[in-house]
XYZ file of N, CA and C in Angstrom:
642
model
N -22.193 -35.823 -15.400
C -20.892 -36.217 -14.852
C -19.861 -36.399 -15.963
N -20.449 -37.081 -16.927
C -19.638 -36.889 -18.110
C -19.013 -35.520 -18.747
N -19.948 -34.792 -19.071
C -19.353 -33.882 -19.114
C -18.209 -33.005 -18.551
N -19.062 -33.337 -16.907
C -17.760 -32.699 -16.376
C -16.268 -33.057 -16.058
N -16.238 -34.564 -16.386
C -14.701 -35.550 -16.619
C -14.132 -35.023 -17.816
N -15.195 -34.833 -18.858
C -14.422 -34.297 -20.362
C -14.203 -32.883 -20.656
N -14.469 -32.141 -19.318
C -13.846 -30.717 -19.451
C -13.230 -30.697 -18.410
N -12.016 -31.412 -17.860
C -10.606 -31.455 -17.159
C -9.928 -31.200 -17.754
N -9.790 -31.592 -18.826
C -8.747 -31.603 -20.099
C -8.760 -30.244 -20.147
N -9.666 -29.556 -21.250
C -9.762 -27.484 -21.550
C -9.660 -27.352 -19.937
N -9.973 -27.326 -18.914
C -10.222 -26.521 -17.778
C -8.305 -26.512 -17.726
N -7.655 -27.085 -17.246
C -6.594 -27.364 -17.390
C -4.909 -26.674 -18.064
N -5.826 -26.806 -19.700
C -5.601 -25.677 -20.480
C -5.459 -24.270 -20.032
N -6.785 -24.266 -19.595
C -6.910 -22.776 -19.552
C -6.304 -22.260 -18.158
N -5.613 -23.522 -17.143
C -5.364 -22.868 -15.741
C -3.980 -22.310 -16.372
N -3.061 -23.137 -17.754
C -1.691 -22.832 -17.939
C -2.092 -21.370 -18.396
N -3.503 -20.986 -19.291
C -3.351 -18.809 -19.755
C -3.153 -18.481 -18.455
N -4.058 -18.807 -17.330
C -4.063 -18.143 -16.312
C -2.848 -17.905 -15.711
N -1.905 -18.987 -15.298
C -0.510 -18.790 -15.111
C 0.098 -17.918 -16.090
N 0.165 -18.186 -17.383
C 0.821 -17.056 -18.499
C 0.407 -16.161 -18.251
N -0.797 -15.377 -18.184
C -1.497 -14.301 -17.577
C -0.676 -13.455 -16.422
N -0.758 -14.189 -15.484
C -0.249 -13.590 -14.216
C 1.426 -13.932 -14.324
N 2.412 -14.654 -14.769
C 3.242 -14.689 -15.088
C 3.758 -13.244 -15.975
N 3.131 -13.007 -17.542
C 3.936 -11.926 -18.148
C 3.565 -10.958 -17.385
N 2.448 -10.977 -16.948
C 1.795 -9.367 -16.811
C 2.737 -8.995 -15.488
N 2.808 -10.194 -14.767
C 4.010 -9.607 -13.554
C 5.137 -9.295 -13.830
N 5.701 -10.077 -14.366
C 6.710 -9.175 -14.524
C 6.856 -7.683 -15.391
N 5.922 -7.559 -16.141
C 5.991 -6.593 -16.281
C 5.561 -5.547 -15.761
N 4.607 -5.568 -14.730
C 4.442 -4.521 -13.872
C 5.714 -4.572 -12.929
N 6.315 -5.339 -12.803
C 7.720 -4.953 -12.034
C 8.432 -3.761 -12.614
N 8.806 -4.627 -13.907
C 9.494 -3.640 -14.243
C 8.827 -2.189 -14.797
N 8.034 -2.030 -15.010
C 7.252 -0.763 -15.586
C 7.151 0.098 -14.114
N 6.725 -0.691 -12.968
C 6.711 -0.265 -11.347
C 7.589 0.043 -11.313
N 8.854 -0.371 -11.028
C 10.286 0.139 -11.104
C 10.725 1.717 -11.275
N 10.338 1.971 -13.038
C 10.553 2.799 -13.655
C 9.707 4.169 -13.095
N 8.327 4.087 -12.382
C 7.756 4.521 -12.320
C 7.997 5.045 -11.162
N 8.861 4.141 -10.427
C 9.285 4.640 -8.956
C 10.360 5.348 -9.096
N 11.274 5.323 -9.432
C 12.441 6.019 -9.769
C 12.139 7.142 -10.059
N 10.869 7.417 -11.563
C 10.755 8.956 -11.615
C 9.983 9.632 -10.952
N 8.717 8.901 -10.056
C 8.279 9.744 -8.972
C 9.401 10.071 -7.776
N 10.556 9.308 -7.334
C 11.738 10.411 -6.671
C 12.736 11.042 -7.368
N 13.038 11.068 -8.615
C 13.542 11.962 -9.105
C 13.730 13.315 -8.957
N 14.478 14.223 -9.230
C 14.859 15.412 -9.018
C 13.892 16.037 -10.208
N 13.397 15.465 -10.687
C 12.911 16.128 -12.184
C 11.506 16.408 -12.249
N 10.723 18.001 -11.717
C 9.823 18.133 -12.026
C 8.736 17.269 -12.241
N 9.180 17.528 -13.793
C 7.738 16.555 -15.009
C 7.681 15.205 -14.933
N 8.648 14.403 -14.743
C 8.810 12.854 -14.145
C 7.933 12.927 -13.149
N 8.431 14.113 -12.050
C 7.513 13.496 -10.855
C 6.129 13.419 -10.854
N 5.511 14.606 -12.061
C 4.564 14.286 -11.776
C 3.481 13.334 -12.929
N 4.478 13.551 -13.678
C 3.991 12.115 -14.906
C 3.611 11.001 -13.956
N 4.555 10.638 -13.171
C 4.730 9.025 -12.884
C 3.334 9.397 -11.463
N 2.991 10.632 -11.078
C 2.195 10.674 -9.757
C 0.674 10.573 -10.540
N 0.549 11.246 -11.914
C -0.445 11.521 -12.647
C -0.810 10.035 -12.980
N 0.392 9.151 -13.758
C 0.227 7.843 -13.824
C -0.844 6.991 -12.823
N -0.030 6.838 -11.673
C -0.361 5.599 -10.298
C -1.816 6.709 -9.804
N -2.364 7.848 -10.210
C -3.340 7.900 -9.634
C -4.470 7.933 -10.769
N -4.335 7.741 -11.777
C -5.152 7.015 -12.728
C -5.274 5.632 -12.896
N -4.406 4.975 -12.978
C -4.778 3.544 -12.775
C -5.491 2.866 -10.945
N -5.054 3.540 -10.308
C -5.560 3.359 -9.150
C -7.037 3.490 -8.845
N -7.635 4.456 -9.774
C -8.515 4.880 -10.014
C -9.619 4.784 -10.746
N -9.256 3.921 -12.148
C -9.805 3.488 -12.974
C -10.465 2.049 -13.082
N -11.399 1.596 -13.003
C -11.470 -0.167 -13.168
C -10.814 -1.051 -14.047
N -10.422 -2.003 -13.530
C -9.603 -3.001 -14.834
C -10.027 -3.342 -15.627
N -11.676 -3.623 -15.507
C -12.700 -3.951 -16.483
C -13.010 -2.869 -17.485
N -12.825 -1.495 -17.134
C -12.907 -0.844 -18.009
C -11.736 -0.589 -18.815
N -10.443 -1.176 -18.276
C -9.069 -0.740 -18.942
C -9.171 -1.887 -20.329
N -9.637 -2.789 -19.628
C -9.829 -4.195 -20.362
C -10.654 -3.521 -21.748
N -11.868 -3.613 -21.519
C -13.033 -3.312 -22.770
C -12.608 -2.526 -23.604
N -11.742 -1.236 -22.747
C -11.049 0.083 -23.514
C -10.067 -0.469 -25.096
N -9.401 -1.608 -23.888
C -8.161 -2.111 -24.944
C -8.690 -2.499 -25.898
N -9.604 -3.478 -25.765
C -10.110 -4.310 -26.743
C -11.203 -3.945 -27.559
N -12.281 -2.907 -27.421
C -12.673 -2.368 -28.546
C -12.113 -1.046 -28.986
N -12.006 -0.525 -28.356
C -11.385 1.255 -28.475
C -10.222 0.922 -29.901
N -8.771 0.549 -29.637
C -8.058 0.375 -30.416
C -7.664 -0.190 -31.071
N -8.887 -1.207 -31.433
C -9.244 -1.854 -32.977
C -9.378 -0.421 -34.245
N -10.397 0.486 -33.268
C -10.796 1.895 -34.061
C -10.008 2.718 -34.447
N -8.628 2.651 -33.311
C -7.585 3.446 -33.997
C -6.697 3.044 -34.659
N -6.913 1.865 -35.015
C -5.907 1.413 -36.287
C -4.525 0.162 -35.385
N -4.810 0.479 -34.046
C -3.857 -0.887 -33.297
C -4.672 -2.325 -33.159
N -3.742 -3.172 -33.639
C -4.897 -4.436 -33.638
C -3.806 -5.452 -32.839
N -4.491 -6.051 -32.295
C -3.374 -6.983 -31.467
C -4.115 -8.247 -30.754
N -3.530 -9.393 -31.014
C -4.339 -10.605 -30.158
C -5.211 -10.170 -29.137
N -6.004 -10.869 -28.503
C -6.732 -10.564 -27.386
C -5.946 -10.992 -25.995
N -4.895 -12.254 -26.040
C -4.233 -12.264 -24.951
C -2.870 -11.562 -24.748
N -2.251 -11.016 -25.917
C -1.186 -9.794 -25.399
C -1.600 -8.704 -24.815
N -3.168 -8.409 -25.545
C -3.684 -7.286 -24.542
C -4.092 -7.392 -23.680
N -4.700 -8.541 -23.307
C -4.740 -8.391 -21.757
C -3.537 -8.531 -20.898
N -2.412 -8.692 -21.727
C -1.174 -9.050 -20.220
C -0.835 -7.436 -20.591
N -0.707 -6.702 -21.701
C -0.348 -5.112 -21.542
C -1.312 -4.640 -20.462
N -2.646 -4.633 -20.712
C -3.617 -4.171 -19.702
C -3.476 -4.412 -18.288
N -3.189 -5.720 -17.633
C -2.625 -6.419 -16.698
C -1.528 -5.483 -16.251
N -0.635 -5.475 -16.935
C 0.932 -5.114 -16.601
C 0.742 -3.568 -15.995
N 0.378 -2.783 -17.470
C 0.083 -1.380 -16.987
C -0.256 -0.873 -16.045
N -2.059 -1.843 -15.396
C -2.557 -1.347 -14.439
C -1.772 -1.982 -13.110
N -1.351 -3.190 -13.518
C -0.866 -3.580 -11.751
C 0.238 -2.890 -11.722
N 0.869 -2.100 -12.500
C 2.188 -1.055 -12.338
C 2.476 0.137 -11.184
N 0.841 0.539 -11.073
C 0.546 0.724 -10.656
C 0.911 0.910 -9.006
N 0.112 -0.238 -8.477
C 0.236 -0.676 -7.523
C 1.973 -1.085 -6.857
N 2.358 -1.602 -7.759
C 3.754 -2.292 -7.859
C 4.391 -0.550 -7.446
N 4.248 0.283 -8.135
C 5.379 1.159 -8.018
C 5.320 1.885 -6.682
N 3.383 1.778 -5.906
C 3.085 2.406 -4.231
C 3.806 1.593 -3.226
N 3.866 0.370 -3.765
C 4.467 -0.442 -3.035
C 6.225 -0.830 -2.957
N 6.512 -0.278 -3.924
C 8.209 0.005 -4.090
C 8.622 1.322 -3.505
N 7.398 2.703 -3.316
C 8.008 3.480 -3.154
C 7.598 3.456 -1.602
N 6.994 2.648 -0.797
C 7.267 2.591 0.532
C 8.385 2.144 0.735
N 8.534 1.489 0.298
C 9.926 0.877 0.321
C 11.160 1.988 0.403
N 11.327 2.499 -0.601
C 12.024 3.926 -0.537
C 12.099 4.886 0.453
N 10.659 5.452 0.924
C 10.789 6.192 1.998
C 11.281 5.818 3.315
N 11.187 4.422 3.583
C 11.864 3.824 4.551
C 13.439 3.611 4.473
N 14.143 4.235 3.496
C 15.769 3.756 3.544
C 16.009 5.091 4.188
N 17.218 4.828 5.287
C 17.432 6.299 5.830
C 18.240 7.652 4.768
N 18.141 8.744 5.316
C 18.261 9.476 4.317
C 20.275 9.560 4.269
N 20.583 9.228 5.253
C 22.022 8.920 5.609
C 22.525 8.364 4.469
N 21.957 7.351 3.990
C 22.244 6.065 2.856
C 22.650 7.202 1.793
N 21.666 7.949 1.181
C 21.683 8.799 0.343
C 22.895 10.178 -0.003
N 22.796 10.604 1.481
C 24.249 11.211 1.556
C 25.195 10.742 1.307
N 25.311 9.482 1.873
C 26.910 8.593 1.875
C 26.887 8.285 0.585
N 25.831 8.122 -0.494
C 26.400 7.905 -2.037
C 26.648 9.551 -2.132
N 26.180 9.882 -2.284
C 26.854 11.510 -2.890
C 28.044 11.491 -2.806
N 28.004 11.552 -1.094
C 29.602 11.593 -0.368
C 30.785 10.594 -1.544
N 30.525 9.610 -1.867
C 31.136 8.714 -2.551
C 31.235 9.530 -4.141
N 30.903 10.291 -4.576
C 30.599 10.796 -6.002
C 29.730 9.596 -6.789
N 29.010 8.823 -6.105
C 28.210 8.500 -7.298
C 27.163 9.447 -8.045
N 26.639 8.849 -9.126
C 25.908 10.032 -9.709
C 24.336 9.665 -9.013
N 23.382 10.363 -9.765
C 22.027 10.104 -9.125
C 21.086 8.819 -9.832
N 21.620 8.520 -11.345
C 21.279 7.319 -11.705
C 21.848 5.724 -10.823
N 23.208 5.925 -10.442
C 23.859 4.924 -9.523
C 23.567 4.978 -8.404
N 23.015 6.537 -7.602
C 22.170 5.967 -6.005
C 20.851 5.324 -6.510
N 20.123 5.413 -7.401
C 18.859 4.898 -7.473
C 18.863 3.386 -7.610
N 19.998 3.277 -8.864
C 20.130 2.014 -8.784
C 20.953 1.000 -8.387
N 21.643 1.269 -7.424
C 23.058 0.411 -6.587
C 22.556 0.942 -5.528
N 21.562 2.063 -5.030
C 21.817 1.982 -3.667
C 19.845 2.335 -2.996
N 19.269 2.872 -3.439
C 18.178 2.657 -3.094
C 17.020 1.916 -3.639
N 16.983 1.462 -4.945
C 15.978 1.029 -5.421
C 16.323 -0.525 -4.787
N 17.487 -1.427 -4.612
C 17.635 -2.218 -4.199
C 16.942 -2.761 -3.263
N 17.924 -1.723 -2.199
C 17.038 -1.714 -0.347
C 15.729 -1.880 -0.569
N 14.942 -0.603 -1.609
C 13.252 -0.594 -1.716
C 12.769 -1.908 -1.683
N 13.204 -2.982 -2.976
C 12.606 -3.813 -3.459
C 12.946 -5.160 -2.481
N 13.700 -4.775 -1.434
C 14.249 -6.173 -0.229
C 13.286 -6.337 0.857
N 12.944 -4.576 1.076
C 11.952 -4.375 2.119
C 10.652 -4.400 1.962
N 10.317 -4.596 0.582
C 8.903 -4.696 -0.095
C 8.265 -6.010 -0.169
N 9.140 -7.420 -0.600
C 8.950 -8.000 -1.017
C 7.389 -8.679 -0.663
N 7.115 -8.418 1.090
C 5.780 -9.406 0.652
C 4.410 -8.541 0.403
N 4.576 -7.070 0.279
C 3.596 -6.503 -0.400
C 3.550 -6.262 -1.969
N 4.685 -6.888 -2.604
C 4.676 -7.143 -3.611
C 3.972 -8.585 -4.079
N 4.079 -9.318 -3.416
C 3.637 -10.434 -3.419
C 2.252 -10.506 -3.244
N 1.660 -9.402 -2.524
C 0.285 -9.322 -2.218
C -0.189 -8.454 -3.829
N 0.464 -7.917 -4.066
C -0.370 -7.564 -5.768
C 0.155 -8.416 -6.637
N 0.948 -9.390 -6.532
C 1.143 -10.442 -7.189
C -0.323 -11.032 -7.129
N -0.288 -11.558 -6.074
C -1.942 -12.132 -5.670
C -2.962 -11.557 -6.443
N -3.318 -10.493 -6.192
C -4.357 -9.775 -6.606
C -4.175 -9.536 -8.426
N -3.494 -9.545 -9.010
C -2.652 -9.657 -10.383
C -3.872 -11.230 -11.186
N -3.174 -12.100 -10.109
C -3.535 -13.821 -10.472
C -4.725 -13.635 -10.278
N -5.323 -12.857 -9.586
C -7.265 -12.552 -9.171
C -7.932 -11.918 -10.242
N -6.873 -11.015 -10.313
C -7.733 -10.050 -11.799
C -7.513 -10.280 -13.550
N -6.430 -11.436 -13.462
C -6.830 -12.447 -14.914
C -7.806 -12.839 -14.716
N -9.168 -13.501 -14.021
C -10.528 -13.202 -14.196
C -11.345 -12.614 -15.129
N -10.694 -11.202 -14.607
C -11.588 -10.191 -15.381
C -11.334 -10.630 -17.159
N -10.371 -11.047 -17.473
C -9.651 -11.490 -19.283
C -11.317 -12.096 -19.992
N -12.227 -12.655 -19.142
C -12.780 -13.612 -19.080
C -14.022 -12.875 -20.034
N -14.354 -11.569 -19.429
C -15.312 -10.742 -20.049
C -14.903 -10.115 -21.556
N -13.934 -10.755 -22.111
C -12.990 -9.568 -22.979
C -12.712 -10.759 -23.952
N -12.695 -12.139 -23.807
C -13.115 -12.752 -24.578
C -11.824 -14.277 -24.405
N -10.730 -13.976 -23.118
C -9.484 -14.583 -23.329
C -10.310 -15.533 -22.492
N -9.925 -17.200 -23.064
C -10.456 -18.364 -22.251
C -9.535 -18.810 -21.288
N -9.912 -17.869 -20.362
C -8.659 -18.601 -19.022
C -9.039 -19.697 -17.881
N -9.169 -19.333 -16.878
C -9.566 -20.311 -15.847
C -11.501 -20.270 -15.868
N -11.810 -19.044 -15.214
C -13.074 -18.518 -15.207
C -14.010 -18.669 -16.613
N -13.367 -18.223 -17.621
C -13.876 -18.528 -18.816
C -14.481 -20.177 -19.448
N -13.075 -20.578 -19.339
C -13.420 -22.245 -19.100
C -14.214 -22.905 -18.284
N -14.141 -22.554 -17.535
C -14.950 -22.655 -15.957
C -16.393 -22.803 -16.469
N -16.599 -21.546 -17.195
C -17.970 -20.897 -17.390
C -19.003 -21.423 -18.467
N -17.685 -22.119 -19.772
C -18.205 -23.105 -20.785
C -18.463 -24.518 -20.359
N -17.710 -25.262 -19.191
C -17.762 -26.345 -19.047
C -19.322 -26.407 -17.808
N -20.156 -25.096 -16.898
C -20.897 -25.583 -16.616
C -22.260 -25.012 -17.851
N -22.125 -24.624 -18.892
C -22.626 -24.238 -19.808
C -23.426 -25.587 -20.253
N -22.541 -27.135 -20.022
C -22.910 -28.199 -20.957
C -23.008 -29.137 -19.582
N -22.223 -28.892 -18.567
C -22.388 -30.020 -17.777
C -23.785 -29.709 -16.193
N -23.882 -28.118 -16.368
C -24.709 -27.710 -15.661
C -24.702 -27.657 -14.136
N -23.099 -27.955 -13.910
C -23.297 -28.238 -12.054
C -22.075 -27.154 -11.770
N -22.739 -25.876 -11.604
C -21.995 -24.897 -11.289
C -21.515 -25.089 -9.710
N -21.440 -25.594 -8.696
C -21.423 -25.300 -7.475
C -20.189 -26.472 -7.653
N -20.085 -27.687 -8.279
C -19.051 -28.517 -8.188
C -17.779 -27.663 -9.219
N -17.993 -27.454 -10.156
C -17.427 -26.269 -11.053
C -16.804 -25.508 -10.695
N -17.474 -24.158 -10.164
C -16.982 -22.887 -9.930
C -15.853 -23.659 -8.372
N -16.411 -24.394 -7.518
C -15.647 -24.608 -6.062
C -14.146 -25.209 -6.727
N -14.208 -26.000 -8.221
C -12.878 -26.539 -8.347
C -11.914 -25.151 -8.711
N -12.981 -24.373 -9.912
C -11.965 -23.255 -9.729
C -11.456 -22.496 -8.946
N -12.065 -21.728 -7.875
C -11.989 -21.547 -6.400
C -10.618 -21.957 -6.481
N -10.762 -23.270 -5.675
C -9.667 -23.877 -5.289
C -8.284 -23.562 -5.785
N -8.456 -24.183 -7.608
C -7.169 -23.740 -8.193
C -6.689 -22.137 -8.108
N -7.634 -21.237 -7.814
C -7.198 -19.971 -7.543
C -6.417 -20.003 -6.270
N -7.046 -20.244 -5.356
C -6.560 -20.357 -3.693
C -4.803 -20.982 -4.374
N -5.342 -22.339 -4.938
C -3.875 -22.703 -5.173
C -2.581 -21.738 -5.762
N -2.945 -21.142 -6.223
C -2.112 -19.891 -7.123
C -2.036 -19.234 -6.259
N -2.193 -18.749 -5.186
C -2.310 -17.457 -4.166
C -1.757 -17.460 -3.464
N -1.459 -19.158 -3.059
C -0.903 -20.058 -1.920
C 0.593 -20.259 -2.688
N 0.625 -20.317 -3.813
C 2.151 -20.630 -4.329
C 2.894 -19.273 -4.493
N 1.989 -18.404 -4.516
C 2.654 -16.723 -4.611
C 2.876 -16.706 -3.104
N 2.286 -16.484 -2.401
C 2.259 -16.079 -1.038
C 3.304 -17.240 -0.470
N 3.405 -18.279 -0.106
C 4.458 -19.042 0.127
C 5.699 -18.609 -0.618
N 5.946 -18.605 -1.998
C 7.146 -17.714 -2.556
C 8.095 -16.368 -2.235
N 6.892 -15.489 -2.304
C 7.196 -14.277 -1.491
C 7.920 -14.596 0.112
N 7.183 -15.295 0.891
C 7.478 -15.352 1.999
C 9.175 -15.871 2.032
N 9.255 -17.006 1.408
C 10.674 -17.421 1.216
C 11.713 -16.528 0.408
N 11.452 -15.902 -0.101
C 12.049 -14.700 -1.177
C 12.160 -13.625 -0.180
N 11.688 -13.265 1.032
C 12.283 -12.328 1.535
C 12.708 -12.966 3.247
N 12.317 -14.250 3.225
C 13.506 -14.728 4.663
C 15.081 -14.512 3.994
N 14.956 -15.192 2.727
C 16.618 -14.953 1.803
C 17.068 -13.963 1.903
N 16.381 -12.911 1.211
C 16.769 -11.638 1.077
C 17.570 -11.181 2.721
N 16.333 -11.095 3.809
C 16.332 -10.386 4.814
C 17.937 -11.138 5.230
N 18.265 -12.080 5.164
C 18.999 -12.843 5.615
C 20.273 -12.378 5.275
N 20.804 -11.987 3.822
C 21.708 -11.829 3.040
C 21.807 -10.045 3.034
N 21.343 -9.600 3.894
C 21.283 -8.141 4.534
C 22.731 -7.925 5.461
């Protein structure tokens, strides 16, 4: 029991990587999603299919293996980098992924009318993307964005095998010494649920606003 009172403190610790975790790495799969959406509708060939070649490799690939990749592979090629920037690059990259299938539903749902009427206006094709459809995309997306938000905060987990002491990791040292995995693992549980529950409640309010201000 002792033990497990004197690893509140690190457990704790390690729930703030987990937030940092799912914090940088989101936003940066936003914005990397973003980018990725834009050039899969682009007018441009090789964009389109860079960014299609992209989202169906990461879709495809395990995170655990993107993870291990990062972290031993390009020690060998001469890139060396903390173990927790790489996992929020790894993070970011792969949930970009996802982020950009889910922005570009978004897209296919704006009518194609919208699109004419910027032409009609002489905007150019960088200003419909971004004043007039990527907007709409990201209003009508919001709570399936929120759902790989979720899944984002699920798969800092995986950091755990790769050596970053986050929730799970901590988790994993404190029943190492105190031995009562079932009281343990259920608190982490929980604090996950809790994170899932503050995304998912967020989202939800982030697009009554939005929908509202339509």
């Amino acid at each position: 029991m002792n033990a497990l009172l004197e690893g509140i403190g690190p457990l704790l610790q390690a729930v703030g990587v987990t937030v940092m975790l799912a914090l940088l790495a989101g936003i940066g799969a936003i914005v990397l999603g973003v980018l990725i959406t834009i050039a899969r509708v682009s007018p441009i060939p090789i964009l389109r299919w860079a960014a299609f070649a992209y989202v169906q490799f990461f879709v495809n690939v395990p995170l655990l293996v993107l993870l291990i990749l990062a972290v031993f592979a390009l020690p060998d090629a001469g890139i060396l980098l903390p173990l927790t920037p790489t996992a929020v690059i790894v993070l970011a990259v792969y949930e970009a992924a996802y982020v950009a299938e889910a922005i570009r539903s978004g897209v296919n749902s704006i009518p194609p009318g919208q699109v004419e009427a910027a032409r009609a206006l002489g905007l150019t094709l960088g200003h419909t993307l971004t004043r007039v459809i990527v907007p709409q995309a990201m209003r009508s997306v919001v709570q399936p964005l929120g759902n790989v938000m979720i899944a984002l905060a699920m798969n800092t987990a995986l950091a755990a095998a790769v050596g970053v002491v986050e929730l799970t990791s901590q988790a994993n040292r404190i029943n190492l010494v105190a031995a009562q995995p079932i009281a343990i693992f259920t608190i982490a549980g929980l604090i996950y649920m809790a994170i899932a529950l503050v995304i998912g409640l967020s989202a939800g309010a982030i697009e009554k606003k939005v929908a509202f201000s339509r």
